[in-house]
C-alpha atoms as a printed R data frame, in Angstrom:
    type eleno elety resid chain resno       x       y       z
1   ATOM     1    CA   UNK     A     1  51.383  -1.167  17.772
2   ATOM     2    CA   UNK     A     2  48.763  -3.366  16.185
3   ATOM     3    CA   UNK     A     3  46.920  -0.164  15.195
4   ATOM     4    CA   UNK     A     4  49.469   1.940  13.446
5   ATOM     5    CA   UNK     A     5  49.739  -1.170  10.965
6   ATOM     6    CA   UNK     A     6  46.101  -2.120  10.326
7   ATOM     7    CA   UNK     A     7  45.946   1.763   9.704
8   ATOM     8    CA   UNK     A     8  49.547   1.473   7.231
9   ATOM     9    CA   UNK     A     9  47.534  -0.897   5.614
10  ATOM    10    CA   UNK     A    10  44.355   0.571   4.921
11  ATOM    11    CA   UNK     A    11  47.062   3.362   3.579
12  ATOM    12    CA   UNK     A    12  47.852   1.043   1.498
13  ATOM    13    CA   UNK     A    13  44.863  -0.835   0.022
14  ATOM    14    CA   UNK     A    14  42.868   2.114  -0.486
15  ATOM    15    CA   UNK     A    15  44.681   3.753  -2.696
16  ATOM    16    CA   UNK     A    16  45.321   0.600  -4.585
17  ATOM    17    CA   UNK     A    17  41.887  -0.199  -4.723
18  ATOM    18    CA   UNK     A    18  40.540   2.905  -5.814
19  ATOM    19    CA   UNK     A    19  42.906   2.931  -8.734
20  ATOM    20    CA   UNK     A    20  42.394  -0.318  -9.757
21  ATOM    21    CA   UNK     A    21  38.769  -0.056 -10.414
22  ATOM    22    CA   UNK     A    22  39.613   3.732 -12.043
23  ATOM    23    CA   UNK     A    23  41.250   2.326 -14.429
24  ATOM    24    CA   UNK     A    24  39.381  -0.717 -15.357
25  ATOM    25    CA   UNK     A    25  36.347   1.363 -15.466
26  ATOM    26    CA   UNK     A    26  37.784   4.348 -17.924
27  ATOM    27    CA   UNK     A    27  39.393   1.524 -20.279
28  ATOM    28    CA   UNK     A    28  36.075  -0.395 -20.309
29  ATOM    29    CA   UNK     A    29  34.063   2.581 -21.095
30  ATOM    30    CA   UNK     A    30  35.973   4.529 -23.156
31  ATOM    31    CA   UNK     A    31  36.202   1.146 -25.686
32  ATOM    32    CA   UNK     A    32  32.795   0.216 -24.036
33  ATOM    33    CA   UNK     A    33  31.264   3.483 -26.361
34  ATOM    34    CA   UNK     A    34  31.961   2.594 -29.779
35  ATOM    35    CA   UNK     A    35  29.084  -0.718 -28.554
36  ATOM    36    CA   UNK     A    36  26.452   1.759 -27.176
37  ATOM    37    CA   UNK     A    37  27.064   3.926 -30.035
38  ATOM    38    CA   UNK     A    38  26.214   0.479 -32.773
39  ATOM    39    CA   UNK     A    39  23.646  -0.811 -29.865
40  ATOM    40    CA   UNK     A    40  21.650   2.692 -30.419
41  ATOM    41    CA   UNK     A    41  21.966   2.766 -34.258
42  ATOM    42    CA   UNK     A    42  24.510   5.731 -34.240
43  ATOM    43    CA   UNK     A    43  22.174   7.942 -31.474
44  ATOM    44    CA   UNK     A    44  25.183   9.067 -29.916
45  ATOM    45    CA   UNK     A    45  23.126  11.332 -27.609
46  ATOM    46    CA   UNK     A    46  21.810   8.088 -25.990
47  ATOM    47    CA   UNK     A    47  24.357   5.578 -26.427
48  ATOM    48    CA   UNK     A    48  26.595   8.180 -24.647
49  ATOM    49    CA   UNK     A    49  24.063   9.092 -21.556
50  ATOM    50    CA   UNK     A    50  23.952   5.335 -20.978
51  ATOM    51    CA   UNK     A    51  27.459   4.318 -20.930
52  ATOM    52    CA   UNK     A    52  28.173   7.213 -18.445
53  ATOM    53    CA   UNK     A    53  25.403   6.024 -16.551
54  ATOM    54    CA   UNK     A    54  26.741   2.301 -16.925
55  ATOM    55    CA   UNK     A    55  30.143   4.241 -15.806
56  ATOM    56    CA   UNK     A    56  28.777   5.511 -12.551
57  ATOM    57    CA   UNK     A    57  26.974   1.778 -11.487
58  ATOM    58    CA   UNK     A    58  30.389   0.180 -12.014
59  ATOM    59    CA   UNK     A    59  32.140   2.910  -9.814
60  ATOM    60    CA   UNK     A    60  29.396   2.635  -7.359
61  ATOM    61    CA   UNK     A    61  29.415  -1.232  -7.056
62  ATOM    62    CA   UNK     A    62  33.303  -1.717  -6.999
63  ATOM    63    CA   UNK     A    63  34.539   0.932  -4.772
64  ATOM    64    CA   UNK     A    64  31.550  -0.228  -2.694
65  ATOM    65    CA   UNK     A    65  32.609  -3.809  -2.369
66  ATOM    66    CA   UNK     A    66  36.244  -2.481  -1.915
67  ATOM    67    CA   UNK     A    67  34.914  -0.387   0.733
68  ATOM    68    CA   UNK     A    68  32.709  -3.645   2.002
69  ATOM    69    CA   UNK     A    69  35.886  -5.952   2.239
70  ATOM    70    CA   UNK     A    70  38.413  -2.822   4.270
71  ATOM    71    CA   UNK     A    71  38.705  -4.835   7.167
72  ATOM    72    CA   UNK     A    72  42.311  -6.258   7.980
73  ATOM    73    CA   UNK     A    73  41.688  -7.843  11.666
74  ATOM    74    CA   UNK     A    74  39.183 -10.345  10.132
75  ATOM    75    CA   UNK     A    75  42.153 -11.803   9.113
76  ATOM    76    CA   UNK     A    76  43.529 -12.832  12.027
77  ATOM    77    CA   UNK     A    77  45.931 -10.058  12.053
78  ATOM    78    CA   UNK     A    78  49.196 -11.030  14.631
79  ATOM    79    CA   UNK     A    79  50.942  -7.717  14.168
80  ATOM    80    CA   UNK     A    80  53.721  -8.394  11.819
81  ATOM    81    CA   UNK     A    81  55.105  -6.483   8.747
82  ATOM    82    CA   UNK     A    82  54.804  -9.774   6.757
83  ATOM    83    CA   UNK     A    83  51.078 -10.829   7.815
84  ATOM    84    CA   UNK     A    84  50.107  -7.271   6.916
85  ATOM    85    CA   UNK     A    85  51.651  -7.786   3.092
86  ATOM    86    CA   UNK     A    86  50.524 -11.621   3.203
87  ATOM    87    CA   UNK     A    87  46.903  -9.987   4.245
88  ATOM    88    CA   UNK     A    88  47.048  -7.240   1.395
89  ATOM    89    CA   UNK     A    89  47.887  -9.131  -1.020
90  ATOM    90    CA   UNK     A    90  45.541 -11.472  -0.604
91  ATOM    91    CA   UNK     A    91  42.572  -8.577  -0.429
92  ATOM    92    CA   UNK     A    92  44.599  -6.866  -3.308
93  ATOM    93    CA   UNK     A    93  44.587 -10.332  -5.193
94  ATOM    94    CA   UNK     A    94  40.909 -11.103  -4.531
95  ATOM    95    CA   UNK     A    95  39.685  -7.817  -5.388
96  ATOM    96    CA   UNK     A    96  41.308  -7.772  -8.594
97  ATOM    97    CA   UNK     A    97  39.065 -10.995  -9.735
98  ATOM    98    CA   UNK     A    98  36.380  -9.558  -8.881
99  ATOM    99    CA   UNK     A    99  37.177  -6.805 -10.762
100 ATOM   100    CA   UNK     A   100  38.002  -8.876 -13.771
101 ATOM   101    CA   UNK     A   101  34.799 -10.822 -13.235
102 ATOM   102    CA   UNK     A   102  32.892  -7.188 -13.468
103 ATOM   103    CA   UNK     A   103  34.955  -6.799 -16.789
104 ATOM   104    CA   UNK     A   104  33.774  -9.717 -18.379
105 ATOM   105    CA   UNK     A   105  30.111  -9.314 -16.539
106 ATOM   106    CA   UNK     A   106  30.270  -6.090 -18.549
107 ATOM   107    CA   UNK     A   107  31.396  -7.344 -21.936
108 ATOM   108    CA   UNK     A   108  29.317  -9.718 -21.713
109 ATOM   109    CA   UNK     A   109  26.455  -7.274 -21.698
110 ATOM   110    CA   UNK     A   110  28.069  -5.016 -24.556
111 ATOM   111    CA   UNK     A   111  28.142  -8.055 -26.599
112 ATOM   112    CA   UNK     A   112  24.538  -8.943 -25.683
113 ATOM   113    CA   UNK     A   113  22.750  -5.736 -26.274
114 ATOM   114    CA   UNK     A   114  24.950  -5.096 -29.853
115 ATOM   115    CA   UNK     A   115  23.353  -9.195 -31.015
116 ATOM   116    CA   UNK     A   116  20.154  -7.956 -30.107
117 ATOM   117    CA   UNK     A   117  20.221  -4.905 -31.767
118 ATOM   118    CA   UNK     A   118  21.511  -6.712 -34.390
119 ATOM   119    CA   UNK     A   119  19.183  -8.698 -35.171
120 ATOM   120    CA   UNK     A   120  15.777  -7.551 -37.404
121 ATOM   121    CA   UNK     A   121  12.896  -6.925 -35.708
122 ATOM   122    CA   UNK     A   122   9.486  -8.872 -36.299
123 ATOM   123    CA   UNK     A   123   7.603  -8.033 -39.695
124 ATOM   124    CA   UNK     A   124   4.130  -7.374 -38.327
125 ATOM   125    CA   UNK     A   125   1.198  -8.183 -40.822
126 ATOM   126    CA   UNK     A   126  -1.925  -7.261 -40.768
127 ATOM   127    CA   UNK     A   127  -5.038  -8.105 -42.254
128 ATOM   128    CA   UNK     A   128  -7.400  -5.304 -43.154
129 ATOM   129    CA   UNK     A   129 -11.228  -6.172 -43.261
130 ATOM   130    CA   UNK     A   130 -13.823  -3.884 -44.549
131 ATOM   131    CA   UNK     A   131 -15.701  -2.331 -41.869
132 ATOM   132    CA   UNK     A   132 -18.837  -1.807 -44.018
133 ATOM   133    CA   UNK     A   133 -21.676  -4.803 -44.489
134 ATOM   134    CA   UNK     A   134 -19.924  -7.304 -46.526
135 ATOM   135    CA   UNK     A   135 -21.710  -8.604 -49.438
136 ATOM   136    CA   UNK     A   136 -21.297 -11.763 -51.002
């Protein structure tokens, strides 16, 4: 019997998890874009290509930690209805900080790169010397 309800609840969390970092990721990187696009001084063609790419690291990372933390029995699982919920909503609960902590990580890194590109970039001066004999 213990089976059939670790198994309900990986029915349970997966789904859940899986949707949970969907939709984090498409609302951070559909506003996420309008940043790239002011971080590559309107070179959409870029800015775009790297948010995607930004896209498919934060899919990879977060459904791979979700993936990472599956296991229910860890838990001391005793085979009840209500240690199952108690156990998924603790996993539930904790993945959901960690997916608000890859939120912010994130931001934080929009914000970052758009100061940066902000900012002017060194005026380089050189001094030209005559290459010729130099008379006095």
């Amino acid at each position: 019997m213990e089976t059939s309800k670790i198994f309900i609840g990986y029915i349970i969390y997966l789904p859940i998890a899986i949707a949970l970092t969907y939709f984090v990721s498409k609302t951070l990187f559909k506003n996420g874009k309008t940043f790239m696009i002011d971080i590559f001084k309107g070179k959409d063609d870029i800015a775009i290509a790297t948010n995607r790419l930004f896209e498919v690291g934060f899919y990879l990372l977060n459904i791979g930690w979700a993936l990472l933390i599956l296991k229910i029995d860890n838990y001391h699982f005793n085979d009840t209805y209500q240690n199952l919920i108690e156990i998924l909503s603790f996993k539930i609960g904790g993945f959901s900080m960690y997916l608000g902590l890859m939120l912010f990580l994130n931001m934080y890194l929009f914000f970052r790169g758009r100061k940066k590109s902000k900012q002017r970039p060194p005026v380089v001066t050189q001094t030209i010397r005559p290459k010729g004999p130099q008379v006095q």
